[in-house]
PDB file of C-alpha atoms and ligand atoms in Angstrom:
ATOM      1  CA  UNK A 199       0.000   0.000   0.000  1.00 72.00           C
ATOM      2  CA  UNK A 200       1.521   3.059  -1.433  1.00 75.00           C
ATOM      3  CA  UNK A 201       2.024   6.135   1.375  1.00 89.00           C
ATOM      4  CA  UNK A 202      -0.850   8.753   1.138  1.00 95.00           C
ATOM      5  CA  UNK A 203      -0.206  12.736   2.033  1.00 97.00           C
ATOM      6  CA  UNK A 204      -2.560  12.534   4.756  1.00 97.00           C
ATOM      7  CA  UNK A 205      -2.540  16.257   5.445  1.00 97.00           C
ATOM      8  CA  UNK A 206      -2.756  17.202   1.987  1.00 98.00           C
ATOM      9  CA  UNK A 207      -5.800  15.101   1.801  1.00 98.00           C
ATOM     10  CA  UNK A 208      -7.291  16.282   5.671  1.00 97.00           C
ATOM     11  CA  UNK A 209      -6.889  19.923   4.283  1.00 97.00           C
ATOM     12  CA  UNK A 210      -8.494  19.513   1.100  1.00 97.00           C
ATOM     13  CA  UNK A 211     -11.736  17.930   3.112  1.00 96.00           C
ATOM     14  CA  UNK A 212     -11.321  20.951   5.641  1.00 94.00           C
ATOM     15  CA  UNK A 213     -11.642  23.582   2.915  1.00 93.00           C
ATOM     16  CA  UNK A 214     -13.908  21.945   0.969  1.00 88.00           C
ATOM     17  CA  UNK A 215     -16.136  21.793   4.541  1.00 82.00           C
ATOM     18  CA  UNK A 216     -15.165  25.439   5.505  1.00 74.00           C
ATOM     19  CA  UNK A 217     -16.228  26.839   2.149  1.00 72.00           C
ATOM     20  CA  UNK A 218     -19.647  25.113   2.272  1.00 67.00           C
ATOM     21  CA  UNK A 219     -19.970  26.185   5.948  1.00 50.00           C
ATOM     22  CA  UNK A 220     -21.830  23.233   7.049  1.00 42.00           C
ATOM     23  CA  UNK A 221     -19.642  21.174   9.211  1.00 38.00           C
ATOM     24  CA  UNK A 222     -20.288  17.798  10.026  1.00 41.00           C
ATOM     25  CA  UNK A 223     -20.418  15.797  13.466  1.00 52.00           C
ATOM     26  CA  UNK A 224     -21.625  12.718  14.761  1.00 51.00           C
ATOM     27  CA  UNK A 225     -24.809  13.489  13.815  1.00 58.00           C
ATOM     28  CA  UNK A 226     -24.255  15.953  10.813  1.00 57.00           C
ATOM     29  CA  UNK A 227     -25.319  18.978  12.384  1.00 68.00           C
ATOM     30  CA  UNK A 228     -24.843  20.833  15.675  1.00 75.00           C
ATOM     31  CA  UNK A 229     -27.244  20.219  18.365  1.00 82.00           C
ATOM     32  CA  UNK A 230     -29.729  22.557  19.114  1.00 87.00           C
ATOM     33  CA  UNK A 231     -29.930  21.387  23.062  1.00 92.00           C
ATOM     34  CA  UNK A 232     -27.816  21.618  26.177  1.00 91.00           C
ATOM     35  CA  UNK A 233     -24.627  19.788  24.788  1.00 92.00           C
ATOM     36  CA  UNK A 234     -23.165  17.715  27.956  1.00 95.00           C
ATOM     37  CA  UNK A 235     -20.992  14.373  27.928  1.00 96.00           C
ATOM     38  CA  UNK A 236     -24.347  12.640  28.852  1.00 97.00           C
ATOM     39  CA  UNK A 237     -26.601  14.559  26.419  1.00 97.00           C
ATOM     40  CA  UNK A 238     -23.845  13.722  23.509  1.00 95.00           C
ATOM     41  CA  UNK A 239     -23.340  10.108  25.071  1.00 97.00           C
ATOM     42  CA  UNK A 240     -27.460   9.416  24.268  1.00 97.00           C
ATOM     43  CA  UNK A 241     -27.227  11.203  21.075  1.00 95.00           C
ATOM     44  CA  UNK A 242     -24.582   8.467  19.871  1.00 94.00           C
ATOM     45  CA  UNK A 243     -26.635   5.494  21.032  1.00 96.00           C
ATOM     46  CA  UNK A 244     -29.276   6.663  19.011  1.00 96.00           C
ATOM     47  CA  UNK A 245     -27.277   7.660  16.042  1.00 92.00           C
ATOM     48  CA  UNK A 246     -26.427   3.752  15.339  1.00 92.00           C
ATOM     49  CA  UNK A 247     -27.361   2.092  12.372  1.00 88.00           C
ATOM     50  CA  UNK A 248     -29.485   5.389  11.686  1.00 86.00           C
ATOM     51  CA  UNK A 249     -30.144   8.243   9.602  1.00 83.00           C
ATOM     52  CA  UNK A 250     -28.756  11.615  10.815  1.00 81.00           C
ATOM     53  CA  UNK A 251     -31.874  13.498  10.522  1.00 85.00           C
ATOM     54  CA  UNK A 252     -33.778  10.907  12.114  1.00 90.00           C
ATOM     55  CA  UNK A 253     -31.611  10.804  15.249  1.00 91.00           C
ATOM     56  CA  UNK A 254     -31.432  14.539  15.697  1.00 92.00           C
ATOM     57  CA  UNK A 255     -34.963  14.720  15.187  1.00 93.00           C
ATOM     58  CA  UNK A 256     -35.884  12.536  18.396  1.00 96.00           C
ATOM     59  CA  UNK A 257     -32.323  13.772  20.408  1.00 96.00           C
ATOM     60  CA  UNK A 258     -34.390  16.907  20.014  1.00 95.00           C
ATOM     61  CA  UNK A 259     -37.758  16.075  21.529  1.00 97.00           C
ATOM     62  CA  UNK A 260     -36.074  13.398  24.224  1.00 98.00           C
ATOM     63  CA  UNK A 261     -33.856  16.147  25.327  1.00 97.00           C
ATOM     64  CA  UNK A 262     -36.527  18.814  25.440  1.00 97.00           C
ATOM     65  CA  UNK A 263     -37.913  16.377  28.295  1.00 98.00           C
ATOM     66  CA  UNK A 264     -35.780  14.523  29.895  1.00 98.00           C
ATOM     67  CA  UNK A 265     -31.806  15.852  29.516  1.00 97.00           C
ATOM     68  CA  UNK A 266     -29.972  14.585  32.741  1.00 98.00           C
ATOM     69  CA  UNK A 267     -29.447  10.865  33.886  1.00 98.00           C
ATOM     70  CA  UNK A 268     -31.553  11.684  36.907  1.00 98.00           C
ATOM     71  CA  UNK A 269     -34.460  12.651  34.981  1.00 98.00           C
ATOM     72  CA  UNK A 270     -33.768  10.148  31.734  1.00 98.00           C
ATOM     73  CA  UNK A 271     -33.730   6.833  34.619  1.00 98.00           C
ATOM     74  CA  UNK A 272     -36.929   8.311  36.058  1.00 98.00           C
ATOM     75  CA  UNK A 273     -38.632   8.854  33.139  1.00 98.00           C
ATOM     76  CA  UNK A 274     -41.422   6.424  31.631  1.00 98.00           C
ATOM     77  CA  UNK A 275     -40.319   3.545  29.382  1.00 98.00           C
ATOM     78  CA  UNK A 276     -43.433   4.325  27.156  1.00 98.00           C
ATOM     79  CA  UNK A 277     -42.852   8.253  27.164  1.00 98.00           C
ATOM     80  CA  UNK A 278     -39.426   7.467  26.314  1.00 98.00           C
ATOM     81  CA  UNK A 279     -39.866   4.901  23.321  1.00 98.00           C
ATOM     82  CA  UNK A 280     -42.711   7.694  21.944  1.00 98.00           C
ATOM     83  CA  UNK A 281     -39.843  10.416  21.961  1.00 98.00           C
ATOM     84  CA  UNK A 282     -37.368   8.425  19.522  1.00 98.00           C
ATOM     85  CA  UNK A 283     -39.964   6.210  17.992  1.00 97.00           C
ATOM     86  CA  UNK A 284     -38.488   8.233  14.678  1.00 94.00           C
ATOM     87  CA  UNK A 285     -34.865   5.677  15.065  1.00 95.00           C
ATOM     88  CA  UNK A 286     -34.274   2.564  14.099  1.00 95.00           C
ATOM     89  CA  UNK A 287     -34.542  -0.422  17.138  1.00 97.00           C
ATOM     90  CA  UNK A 288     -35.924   2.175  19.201  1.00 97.00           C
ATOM     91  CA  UNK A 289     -37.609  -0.300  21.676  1.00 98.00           C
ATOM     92  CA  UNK A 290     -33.791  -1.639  22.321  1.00 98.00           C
ATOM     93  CA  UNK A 291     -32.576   1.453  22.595  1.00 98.00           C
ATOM     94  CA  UNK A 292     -35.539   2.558  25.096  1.00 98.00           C
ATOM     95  CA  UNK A 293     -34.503   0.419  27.292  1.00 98.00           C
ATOM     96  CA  UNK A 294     -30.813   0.874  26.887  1.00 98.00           C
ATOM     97  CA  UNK A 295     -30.578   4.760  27.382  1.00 98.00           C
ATOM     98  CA  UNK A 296     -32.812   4.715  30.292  1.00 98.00           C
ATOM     99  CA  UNK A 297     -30.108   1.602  31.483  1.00 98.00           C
ATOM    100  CA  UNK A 298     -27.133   4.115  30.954  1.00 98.00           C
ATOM    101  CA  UNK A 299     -28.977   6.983  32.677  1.00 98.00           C
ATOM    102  CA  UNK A 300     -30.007   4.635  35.936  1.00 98.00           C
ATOM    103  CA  UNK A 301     -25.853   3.476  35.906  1.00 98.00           C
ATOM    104  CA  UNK A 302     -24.233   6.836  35.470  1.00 98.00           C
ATOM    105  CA  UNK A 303     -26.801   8.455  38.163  1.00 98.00           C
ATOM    106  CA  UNK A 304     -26.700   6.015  40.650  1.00 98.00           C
ATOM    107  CA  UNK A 305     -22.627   4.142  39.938  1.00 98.00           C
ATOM    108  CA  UNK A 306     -21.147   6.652  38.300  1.00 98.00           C
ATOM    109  CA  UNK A 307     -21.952  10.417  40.560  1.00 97.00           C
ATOM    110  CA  UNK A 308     -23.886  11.753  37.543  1.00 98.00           C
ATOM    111  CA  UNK A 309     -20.713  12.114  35.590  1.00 97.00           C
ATOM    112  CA  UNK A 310     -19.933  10.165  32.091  1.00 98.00           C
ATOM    113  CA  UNK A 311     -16.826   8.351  32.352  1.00 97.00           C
ATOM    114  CA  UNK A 312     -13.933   9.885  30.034  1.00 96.00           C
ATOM    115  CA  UNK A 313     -12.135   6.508  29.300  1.00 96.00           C
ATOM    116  CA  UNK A 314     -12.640   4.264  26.755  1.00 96.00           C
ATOM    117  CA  UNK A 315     -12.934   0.930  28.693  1.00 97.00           C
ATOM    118  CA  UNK A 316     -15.418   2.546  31.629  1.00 97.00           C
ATOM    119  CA  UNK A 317     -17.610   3.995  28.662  1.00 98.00           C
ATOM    120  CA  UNK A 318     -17.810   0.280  26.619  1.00 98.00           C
ATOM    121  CA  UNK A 319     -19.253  -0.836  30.624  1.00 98.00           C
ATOM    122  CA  UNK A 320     -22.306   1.045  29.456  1.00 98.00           C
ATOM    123  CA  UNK A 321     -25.058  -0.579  27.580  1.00 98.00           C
ATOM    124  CA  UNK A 322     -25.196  -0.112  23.459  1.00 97.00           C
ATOM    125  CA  UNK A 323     -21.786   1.505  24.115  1.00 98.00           C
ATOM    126  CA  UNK A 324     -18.984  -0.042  21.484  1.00 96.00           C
ATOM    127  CA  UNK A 325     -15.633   1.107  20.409  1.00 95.00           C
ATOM    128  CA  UNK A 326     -17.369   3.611  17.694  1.00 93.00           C
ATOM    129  CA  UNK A 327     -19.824   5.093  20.035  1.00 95.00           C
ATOM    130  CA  UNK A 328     -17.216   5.818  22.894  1.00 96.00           C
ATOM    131  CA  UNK A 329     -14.707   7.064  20.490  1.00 95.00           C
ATOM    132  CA  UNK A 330     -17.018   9.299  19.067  1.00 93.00           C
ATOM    133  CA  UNK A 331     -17.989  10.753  22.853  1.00 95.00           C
ATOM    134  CA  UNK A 332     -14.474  11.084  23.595  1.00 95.00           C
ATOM    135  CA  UNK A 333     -13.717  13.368  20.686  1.00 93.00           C
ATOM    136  CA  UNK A 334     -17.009  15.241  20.341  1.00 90.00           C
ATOM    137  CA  UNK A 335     -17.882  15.574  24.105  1.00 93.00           C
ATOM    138  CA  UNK A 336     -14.448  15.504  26.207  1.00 94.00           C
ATOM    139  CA  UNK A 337     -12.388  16.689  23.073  1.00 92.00           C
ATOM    140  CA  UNK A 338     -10.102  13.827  23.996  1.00 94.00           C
ATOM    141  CA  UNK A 339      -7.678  12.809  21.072  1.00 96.00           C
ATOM    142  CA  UNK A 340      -9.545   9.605  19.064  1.00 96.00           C
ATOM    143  CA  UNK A 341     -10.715   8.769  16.223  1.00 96.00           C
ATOM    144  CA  UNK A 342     -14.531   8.031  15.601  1.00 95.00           C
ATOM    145  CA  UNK A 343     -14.281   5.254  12.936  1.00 96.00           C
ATOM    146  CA  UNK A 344     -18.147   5.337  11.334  1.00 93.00           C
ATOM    147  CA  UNK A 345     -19.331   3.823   8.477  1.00 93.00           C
ATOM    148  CA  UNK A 346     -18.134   6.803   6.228  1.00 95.00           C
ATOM    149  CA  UNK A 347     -14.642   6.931   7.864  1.00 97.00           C
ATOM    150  CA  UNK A 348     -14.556   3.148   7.315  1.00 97.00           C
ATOM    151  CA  UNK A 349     -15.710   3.081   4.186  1.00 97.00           C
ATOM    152  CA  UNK A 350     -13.744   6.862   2.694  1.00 98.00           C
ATOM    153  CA  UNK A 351     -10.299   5.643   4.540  1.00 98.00           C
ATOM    154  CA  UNK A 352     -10.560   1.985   2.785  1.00 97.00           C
ATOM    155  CA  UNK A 353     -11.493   3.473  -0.946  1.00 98.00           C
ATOM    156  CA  UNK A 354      -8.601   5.871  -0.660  1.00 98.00           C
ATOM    157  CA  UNK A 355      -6.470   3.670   0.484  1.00 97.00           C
ATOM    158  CA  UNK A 356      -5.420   5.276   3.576  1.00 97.00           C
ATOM    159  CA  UNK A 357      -5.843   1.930   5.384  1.00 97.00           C
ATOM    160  CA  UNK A 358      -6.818  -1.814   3.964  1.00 96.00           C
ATOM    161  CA  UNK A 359      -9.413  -2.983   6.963  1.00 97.00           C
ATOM    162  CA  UNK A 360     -12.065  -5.187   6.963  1.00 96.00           C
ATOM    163  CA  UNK A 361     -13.214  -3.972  10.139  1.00 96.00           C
ATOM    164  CA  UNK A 362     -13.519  -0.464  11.741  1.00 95.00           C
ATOM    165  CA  UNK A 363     -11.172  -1.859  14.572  1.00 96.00           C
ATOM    166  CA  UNK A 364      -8.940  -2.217  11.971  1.00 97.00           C
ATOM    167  CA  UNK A 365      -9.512   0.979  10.053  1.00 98.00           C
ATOM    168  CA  UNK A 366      -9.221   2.970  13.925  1.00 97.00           C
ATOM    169  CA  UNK A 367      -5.655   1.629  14.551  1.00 97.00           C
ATOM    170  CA  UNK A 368      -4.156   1.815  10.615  1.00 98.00           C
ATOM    171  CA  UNK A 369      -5.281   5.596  10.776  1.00 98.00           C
ATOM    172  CA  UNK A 370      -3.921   6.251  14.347  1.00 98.00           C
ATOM    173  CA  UNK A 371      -0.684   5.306  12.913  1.00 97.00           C
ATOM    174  CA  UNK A 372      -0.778   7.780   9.753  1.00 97.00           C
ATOM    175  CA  UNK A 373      -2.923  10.512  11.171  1.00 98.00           C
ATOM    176  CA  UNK A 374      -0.949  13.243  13.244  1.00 98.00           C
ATOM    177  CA  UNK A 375      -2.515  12.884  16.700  1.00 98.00           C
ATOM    178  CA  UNK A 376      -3.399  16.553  16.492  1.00 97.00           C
ATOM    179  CA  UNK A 377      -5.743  15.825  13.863  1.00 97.00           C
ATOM    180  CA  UNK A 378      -7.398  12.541  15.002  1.00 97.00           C
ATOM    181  CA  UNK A 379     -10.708  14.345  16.475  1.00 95.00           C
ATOM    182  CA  UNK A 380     -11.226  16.186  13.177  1.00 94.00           C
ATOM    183  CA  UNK A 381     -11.182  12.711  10.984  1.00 96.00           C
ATOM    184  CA  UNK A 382     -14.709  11.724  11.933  1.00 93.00           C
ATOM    185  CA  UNK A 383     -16.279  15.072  11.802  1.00 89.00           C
ATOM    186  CA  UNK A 384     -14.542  15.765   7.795  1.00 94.00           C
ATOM    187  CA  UNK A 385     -15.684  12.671   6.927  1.00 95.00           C
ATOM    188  CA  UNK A 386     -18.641  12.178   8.071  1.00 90.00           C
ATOM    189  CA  UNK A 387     -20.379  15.461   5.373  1.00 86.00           C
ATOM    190  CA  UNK A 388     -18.180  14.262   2.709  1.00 95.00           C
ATOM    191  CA  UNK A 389     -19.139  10.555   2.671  1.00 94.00           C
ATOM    192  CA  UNK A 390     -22.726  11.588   2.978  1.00 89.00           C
ATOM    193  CA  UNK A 391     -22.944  14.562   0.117  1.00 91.00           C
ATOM    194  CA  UNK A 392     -19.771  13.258  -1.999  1.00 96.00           C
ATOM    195  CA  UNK A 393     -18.441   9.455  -1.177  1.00 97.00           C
ATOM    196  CA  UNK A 394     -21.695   8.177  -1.482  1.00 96.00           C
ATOM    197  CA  UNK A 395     -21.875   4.609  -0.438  1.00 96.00           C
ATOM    198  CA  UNK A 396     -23.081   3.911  -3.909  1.00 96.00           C
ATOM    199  CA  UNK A 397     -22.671   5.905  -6.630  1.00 96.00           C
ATOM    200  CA  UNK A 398     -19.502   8.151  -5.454  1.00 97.00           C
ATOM    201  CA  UNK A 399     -19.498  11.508  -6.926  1.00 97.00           C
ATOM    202  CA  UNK A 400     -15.430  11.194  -8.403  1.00 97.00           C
ATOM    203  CA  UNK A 401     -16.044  14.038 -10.927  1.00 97.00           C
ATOM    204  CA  UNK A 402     -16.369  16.643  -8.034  1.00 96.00           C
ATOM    205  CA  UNK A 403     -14.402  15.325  -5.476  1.00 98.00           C
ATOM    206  CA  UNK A 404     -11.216  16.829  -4.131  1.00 97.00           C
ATOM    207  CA  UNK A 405      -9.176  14.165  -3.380  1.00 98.00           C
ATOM    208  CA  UNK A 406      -9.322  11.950  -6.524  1.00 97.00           C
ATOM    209  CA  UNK A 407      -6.182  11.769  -7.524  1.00 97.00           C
ATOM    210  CA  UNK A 408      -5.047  10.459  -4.350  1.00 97.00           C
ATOM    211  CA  UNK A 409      -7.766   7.917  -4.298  1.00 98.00           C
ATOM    212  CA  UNK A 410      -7.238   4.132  -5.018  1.00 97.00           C
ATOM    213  CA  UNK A 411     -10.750   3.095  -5.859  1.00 97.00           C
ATOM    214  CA  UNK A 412     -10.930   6.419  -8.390  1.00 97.00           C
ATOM    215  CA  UNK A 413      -7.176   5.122  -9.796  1.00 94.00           C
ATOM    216  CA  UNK A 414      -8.377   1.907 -10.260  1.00 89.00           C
ATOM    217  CA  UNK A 415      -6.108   0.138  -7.806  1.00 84.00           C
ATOM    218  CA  UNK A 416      -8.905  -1.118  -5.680  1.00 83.00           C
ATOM    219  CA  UNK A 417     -12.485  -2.324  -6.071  1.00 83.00           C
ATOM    220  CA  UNK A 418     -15.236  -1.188  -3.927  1.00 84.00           C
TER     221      UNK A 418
HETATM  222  S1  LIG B 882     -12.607   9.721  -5.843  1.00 58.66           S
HETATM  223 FE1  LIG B 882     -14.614   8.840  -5.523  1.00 58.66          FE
HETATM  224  S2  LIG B 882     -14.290   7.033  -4.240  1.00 58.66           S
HETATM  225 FE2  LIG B 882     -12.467   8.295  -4.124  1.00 58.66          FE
HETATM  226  S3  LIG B 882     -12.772   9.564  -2.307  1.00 58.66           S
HETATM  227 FE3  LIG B 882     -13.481  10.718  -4.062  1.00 58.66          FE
HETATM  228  S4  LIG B 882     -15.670  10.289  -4.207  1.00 58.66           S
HETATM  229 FE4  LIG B 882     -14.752   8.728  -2.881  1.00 58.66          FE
END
């Protein structure tokens, strides 16, 4: 596998982000409620195996309601489901988030843990979910390897990974540390609006010529 300028390419996402002034995060947008390790922690959960509008859409009305683990464990199962019916597997995650609000409130003093093994304790709460609440919520250096940052890093051929485990440590090793937190978050907008899971659009992307799958050197 052929060395990639991984800055060159980290740039060219960051301007083409900063010049469409829409920045992307875990859920593609900035939240529009009290932003807290716990609030961004829930958000997460929700956001798996789900569409971005979707999840902020019932992040939105849950928070409006019920924002703190105190108030989340207390709340009503049913109330709770009927807030986020609007995800995917929200019965599952019902029960989960109201799970992670009982264990931080009454093991855990109220306060989400900042480390990555007391986080993955927590119900619903893998590797991708705790990185991402590390970098997004305690700004701690990680990198939140999604299905676009999976998916972007393999085409490019920044990393060859079957698995995101895989794609997390291959980038750690290219990726200044500086930059990890920013990976997910340029990613994320330009695999939804430009690396397209099908249909890629190569003809206006930035990074083309550094890109194995455009080059031919790898298949999809
Ligand atoms: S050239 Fe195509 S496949 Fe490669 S990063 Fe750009 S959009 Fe994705």
């Amino acid at each position: 596998m052929e060395d990639k300028p991984i800055d060159e390419i980290l740039d060219r996402l960051e301007r083409r982000s900063i010049e469409r002034a829409s920045p992307g995060s875990a859920l593609g947008r900035k939240p529009s409620w009290n932003a807290t390790p716990f609030t961004a922690l829930i958000a997460t959960v929700l956001s798996q195996r789900n569409r971005d509008e979707s999840t902020y859409r019932a992040s939105e009305r849950l928070f409006a309601a019920y924002d703190t683990p105190a108030k989340l464990m207390s709340a009503p199962e049913e109330k709770v489901d009927e807030l986020i019916r609007s995800v995917n597997f929200h019965r599952g995650k019902t029960k989960a988030i109201r799970e992670i609000a009982r264990i931080v409130h009454e093991e855990m003093g109220d306060e989400v843990p900042s480390e990555i093994e007391q986080l993955m304790t927590l119900p619903m709460v893998g590797r991708k979910t705790a990185n991402c609440v590390l970098a997004y919520a305690f700004r701690v250096d990680a990198i939140c390897v999604d299905v676009h940052v999976h998916r972007i890093s393999n085409r490019v051929g920044l990393v060859r990974s079957a698995a995101p485990e895989g794609t997390e440590e291959q980038l750690k090793m290219i990726v200044p540390r500086k930059r990890w937190r920013s990976v997910n978050e340029l990613m994320v907008r330009f695999g939804q609006e430009v690396c397209t899971p099908v249909n890629p659009k190569h003809d206006i992307c930035p990074i083309r010529e550094f890109c194995d799958l455009y080059n031919g050197s790898m298949k999809d």
